[in-house]
Every structure is written in C-alpha cells, then in structure tokens.
Coordinates of C-alpha atoms in Angstrom, one line a residue:
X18 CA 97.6 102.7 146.0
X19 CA 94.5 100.9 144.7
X20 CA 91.8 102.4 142.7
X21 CA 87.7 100.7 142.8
X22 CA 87.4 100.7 139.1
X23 CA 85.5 99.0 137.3
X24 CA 81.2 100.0 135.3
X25 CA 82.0 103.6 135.8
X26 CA 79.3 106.6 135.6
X27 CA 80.9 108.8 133.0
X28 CA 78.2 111.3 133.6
X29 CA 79.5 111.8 137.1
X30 CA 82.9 109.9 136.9
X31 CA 81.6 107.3 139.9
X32 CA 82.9 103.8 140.0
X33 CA 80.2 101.6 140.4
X34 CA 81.6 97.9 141.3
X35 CA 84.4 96.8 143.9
X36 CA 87.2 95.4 141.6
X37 CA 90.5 96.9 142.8
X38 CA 93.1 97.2 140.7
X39 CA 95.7 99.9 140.4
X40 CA 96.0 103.4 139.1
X41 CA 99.1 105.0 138.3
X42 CA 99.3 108.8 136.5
X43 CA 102.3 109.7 135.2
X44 CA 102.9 113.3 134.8
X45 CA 106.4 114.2 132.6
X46 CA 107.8 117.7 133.7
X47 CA 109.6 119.8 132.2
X48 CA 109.3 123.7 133.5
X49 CA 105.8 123.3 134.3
X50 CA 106.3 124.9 137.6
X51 CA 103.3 127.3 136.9
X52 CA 100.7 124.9 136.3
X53 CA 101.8 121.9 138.1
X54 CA 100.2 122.1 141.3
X55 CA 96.7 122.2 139.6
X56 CA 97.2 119.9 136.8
X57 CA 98.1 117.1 140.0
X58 CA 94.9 118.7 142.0
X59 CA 92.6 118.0 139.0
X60 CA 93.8 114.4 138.8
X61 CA 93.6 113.6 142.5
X62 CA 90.2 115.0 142.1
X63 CA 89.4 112.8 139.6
X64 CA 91.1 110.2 140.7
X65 CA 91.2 110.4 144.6
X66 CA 92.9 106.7 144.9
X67 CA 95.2 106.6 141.9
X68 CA 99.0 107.3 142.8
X69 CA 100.3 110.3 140.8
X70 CA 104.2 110.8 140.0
X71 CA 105.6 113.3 138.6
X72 CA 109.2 112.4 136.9
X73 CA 111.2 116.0 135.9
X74 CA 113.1 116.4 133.6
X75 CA 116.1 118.5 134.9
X76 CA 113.1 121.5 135.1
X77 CA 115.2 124.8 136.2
X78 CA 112.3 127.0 137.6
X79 CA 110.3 125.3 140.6
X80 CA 108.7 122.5 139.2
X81 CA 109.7 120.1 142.3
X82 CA 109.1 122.1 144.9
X83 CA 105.5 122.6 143.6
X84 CA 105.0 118.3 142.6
X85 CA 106.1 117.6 146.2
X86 CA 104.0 120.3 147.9
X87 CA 101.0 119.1 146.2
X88 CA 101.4 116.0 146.9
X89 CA 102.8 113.5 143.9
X90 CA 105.9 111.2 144.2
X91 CA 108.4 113.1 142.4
X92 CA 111.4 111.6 140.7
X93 CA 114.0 112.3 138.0
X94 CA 115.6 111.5 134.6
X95 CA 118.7 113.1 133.8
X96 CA 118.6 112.0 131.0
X97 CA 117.3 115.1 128.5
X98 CA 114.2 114.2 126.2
X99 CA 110.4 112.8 127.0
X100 CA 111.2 109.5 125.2
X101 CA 114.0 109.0 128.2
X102 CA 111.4 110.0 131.0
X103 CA 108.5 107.5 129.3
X104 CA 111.2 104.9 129.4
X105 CA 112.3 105.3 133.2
X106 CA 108.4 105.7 134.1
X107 CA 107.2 102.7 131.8
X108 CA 110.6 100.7 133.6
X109 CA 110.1 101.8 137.3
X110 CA 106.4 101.8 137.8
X111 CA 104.4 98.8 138.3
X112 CA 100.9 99.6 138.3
X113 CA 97.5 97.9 136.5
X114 CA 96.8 101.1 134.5
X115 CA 98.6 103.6 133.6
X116 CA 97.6 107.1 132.7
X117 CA 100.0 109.3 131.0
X118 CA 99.6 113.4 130.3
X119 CA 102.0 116.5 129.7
X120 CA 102.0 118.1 132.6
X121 CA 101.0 121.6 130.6
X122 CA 97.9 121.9 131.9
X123 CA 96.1 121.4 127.8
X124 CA 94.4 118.6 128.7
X125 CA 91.4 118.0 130.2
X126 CA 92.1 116.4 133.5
X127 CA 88.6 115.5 134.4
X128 CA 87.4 113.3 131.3
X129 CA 90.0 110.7 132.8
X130 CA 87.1 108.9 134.7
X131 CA 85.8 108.3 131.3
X132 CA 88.8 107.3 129.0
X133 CA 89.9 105.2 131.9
X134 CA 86.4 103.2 131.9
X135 CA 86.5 102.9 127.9
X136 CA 89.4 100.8 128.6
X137 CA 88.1 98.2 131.3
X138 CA 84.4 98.0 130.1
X139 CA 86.0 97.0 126.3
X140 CA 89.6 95.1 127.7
X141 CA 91.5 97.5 126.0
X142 CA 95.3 98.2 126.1
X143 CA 95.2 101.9 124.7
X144 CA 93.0 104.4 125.0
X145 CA 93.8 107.8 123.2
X146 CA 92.3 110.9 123.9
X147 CA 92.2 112.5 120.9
X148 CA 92.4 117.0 121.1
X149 CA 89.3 118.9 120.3
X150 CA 90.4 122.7 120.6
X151 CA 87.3 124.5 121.8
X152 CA 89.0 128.0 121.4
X153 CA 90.5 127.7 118.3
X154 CA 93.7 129.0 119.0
X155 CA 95.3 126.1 121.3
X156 CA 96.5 124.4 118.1
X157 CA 99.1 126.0 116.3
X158 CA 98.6 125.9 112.5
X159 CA 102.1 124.3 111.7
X160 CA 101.2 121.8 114.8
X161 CA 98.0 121.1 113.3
X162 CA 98.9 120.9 109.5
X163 CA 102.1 118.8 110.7
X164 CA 99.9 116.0 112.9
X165 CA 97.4 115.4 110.3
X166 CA 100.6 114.8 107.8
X167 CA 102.1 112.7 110.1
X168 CA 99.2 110.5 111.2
X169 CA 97.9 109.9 107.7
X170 CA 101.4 108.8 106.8
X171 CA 101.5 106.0 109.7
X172 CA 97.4 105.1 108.9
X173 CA 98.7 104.8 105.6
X174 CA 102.3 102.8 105.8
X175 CA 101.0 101.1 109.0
X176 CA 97.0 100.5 108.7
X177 CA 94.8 101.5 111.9
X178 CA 92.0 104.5 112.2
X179 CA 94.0 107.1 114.5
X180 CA 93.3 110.4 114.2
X181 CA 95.9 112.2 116.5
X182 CA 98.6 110.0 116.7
X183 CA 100.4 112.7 118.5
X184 CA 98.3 113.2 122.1
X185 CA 100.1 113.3 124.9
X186 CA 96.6 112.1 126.6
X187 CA 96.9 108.5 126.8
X188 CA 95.7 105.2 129.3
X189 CA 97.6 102.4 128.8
X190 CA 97.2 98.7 130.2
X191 CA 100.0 96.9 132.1
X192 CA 101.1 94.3 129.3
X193 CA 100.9 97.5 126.8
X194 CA 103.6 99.1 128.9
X195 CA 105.7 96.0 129.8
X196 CA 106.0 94.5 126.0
X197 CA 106.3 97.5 125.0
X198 CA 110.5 98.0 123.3
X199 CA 110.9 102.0 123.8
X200 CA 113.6 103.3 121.9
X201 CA 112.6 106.9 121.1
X202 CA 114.3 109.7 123.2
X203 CA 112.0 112.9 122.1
X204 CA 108.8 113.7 121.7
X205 CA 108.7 111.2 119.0
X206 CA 107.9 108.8 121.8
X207 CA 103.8 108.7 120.7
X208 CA 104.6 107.8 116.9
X209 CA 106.5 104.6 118.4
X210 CA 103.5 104.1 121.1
X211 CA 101.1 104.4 118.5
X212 CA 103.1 102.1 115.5
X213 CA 103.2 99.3 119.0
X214 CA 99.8 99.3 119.1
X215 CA 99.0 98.8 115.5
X216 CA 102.0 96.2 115.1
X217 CA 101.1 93.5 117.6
X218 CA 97.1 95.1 116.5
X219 CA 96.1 95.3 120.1
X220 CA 92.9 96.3 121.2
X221 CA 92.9 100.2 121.1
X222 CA 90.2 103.4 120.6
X223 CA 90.2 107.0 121.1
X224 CA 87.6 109.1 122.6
X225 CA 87.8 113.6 122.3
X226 CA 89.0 115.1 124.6
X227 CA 89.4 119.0 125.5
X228 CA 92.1 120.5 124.4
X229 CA 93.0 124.6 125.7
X230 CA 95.9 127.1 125.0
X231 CA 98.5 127.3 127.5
X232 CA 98.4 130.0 130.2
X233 CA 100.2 132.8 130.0
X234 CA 104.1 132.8 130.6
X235 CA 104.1 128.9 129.7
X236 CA 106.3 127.4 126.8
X237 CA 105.6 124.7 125.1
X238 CA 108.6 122.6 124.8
X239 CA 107.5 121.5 121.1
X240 CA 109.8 122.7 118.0
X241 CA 107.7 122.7 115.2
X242 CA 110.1 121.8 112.5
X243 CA 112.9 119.9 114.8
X244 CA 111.2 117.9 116.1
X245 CA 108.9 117.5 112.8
X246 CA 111.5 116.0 111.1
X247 CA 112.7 113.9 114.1
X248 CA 109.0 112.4 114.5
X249 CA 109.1 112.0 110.4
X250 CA 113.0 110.2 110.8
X251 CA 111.3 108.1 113.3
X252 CA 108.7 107.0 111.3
X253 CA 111.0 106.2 108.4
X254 CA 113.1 104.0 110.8
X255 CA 110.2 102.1 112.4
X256 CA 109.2 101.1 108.7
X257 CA 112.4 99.9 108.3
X258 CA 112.6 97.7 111.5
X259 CA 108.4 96.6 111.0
X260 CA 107.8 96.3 107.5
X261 CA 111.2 95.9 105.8
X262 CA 109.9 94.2 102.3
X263 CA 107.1 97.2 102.6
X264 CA 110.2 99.8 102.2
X265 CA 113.0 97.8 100.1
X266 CA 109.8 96.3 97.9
X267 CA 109.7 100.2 97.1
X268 CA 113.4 100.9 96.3
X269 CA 113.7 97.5 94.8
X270 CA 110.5 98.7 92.1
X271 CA 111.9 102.4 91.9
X272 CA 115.3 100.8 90.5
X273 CA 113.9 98.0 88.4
X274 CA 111.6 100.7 86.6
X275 CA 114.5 102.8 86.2
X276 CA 116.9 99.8 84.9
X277 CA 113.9 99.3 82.2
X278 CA 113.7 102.8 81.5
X279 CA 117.7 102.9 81.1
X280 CA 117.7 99.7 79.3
X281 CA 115.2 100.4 76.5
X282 CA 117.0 102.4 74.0
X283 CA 119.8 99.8 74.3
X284 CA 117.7 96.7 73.8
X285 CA 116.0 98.4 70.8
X286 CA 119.1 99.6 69.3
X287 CA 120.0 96.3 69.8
X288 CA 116.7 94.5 68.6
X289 CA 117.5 96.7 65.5
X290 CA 121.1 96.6 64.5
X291 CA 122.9 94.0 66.8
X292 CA 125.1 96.2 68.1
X293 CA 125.6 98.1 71.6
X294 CA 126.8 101.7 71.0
X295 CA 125.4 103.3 74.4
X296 CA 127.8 101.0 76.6
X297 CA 127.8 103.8 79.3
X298 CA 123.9 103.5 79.4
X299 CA 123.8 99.6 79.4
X300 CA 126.3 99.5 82.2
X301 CA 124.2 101.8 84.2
X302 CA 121.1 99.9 83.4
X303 CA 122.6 96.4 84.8
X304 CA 124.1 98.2 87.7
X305 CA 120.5 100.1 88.5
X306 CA 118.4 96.5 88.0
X307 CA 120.9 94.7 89.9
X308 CA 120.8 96.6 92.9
X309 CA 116.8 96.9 92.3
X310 CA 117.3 93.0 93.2
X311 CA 119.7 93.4 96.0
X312 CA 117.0 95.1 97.7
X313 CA 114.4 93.1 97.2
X314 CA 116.5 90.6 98.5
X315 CA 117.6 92.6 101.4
X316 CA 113.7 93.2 102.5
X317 CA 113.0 89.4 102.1
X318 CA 115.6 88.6 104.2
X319 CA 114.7 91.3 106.9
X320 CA 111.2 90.7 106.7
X321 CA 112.0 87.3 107.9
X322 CA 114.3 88.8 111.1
X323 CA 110.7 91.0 111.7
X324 CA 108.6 88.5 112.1
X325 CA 110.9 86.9 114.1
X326 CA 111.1 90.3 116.9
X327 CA 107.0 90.1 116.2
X328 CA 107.1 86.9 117.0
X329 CA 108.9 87.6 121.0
X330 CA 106.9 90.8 121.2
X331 CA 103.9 89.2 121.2
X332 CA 104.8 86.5 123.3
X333 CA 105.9 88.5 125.6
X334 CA 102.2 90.6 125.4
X335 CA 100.2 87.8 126.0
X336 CA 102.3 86.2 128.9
X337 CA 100.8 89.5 131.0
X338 CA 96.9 89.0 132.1
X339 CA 94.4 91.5 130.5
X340 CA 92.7 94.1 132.4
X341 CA 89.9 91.8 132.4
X342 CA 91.6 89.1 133.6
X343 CA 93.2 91.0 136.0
X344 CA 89.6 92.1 137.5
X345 CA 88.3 88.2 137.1
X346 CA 91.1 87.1 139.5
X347 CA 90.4 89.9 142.1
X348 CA 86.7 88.9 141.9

C-alpha cells in the first residue's frame, strides 16, 4: 500500500504533494480485544492509505477476531514478550516508514499526520511522541517517577535530549529499522530503540502527544517493578556492549581509590619504620589496585571491539537511502 506523503497540513492532517512512499503501522497485541477495533479505525482514519498490521501476541480473549474484522493484516509471534513481536515486525515488514503504537488505545491516534510529517519535512529516522496526560490520572505515579529515573540515567550515561524514553508512540524510517540489532525480548525494547538512536546519533526529535487512562476492564500489561528492573538490567548491559571504557573506566577508578585508601597506612608505616606489620592489608591493597588495572585494561580492549560493531552498524545505516532520498528518486 502506498501513502502521498510528503508538506503535510498538520492543522488538518492533509498531504499536500504527490511523493509516494510507503506507510506501514504496526500495532503489538496483547488482550487488547476491547479496544482494538477503534484503535485500527482511528489509524485508517488518519491514515486512509497506510497498511496497518496487527501482530498478537498469543492474546487469549478476542483480539484476532476483532484485528481481522476491522480490517488489519493480522499475524503472530509465539514467542512471549513485545521485544519478540518488534523483532518479527521490524524483520517481516518492508515498508518506507514505519509507525509503531501499543494497541491500548493511550495514544492519540490522530496526531500521526503530524509526527509522521516531522519526520519527512526534517529527514528524520525517529520521531518520538512524547505523553502529555491531560487527566492526570493516566500515568501511574511509580510509572511516572520510574521513566523520568530511567531516561535521565540513559541522557546521562548516553548523551541525547529525550524526555520519555519509554513511549510506545514512535515513527521510524526504513534504514532506522533495518540497521537496527534488536536483542531485547520485553518491554525494554524502547530503552534499546532509543540507546540506537543516540549511538549511531541519527537524526531524531520528539513532539507531545496525548496521552489518556485506559478504559475500563483494560490491563495494562506493564509490571511496575519487574519489568523496572529488567529495563534498568538492560540499560546496564547496553553500557557494557556501547561504552565499555565508560563502565570499566568506573570500576577500574573505584578499585584504584580503594587500593590507595588500603595502601596508605602501610606505605606510612613503612615511610616511618621500614617495616610492614599489616601484611593482610598490603596484600589486599595490591590485589584491589591490580584488578583496578585489569579493568581498565579490559575496557580498553572492549572499547576497541565497540567501535568495531559501531563501525558495521553504521555502515550498514548509511547503505539504506534517507526518507529524503527516497522521495528525490520517486520525484
């Protein structure tokens, strides 16, 4: 399916130029059954041309039935977690852009006109739409307190001006999705979207978006502490495999300050009498500053391994044309 995209009226979500290129929404389901059929309405509405799939994820109330009554192309992941579903869509679906949304029925549907245009006026590869919660109540306070820990960690171990790392609201360009390594199997799928992003610094932005409660009898699939720590765990790891010196350069100074602190009273004893009578205390001391070097060591050595990965990501980003190139060709 082919979308005209291109100068959009965000006022009143009208393309205004004859570039084709195409639209793909992807919907993850899990026991949205209730909401479904409206949350796919809302983005055919918006959307009229765009092809929408919903992929579920082994949903046990009537979340199929609904998707394929309303219209979407419905298919499935076994596999249980949202980081296993973004994986199949991002592998199976070749498309020009790509919108992504939890199928709750939080979102706001009709601002995708507009964070769709944000990306191809500006070239961009990500667009975020970042919550505003008009009523107050849609975010949880553990959910709130818990995204604005986590995203000032990653702007702070990673660099970047993200304010809700977490959305589920996202548009994504083609060579975003196809260089893009997933590796997450939860809903820790966004940190590792987002940490892409700022890694190969790719052209992103976010724009508000409205952001409700759920309607009645709906769950959200979201365990507060869980899958806090999970999301927490994952940013740890992707530190690890992105900035390795950043994280051993730590451990190696935490030991090495130790060692010194350790050491001290020895060398002054030492210094003093020219003799060693803490020998428990000196051995720990060496031991402590000799693994502070094995670490920085260790970092230097992965940090080299890094760049290398960097190195084939980005390759592999810029052998896929732009969204502006994309529309230049069709022109």
């Amino acid at each position: 399916m082919f979308m005209r995209v291109g100068q959009f009226d965000a006022a009143n979500d009208v393309p205004g130029n004859d570039e084709a290129i195409r639209v793909a929404v992807l919907l993850p389901c899990y026991n949205e059954g209730l909401v479904l059929r409206t949350v796919i309405e809302r983005f055919r509405a918006a959307l009229p041309d765009a092809t929408i799939y919903v992929y579920d994820n082994n949903s046990r109330d009537d979340s199929v039935a609904v998707a394929q009554s309303a219209g979407a192309v419905v298919r499935s992941e076994k596999r249980q977690g949202k980081g296993f579903v973004v994986r199949r869509m991002f592998a199976d679906i070749d498309a020009d852009i790509y919108i992504m949304c939890d199928a709750d029925e939080t979102y706001d549907a009709s601002a995708v006109s507009s964070l769709v245009a944000e990306l191809v006026d500006n070239g961009l590869d990500m667009v975020v739409g970042t919550r505003v919660d008009t009523s107050g109540t849609a975010y949880r306070p553990a959910h709130r307190f818990g995204n604005w820990m986590l995203t000032s960690l990653v702007r702070t171990m990673f660099g970047g001006g993200f304010s809700d790392m977490l959305s589920g609201y996202r548009i994504f360009s083609r060579r975003f999705v196809k260089s893009f390594p997933l590796m997450s199997q939860g809903f820790e799928i966004e940190t590792e979207l987002t940490i892409h992003a700022l890694q190969l610094a790719m052209p992103v932005a976010e724009m508000p978006t409205r952001f409700k409660d759920r309607i009645e009898g709906s769950e959200s699939k979201l365990q507060t502490v869980s899958d806090g720590f999970r999301i927490l765990w994952t940013i740890v790891t992707l530190l690890k495999q992105e900035r390795p010196f950043f994280l051993f350069g730590i451990v190696a100074l935490a030991m090495m300050t130790a060692s010194l602190i350790f050491g001290y009273p020895v060398i002054a004893e030492y210094m003093r009498s020219g003799t060693v009578p803490r020998l428990p205390t000196a051995i720990l001391a060496t031991g402590t500053m000799i693994l502070g070097f094995l670490s920085l060591f260790s970092g230097l050595i992965l940090d080299t391994v890094t760049r290398g990965r960097k190195e084939a990501k980005l390759l592999r980003y810029l052998e896929l044309p732009g969204i502006e190139a994309r529309l230049k060709n069709q022109g």
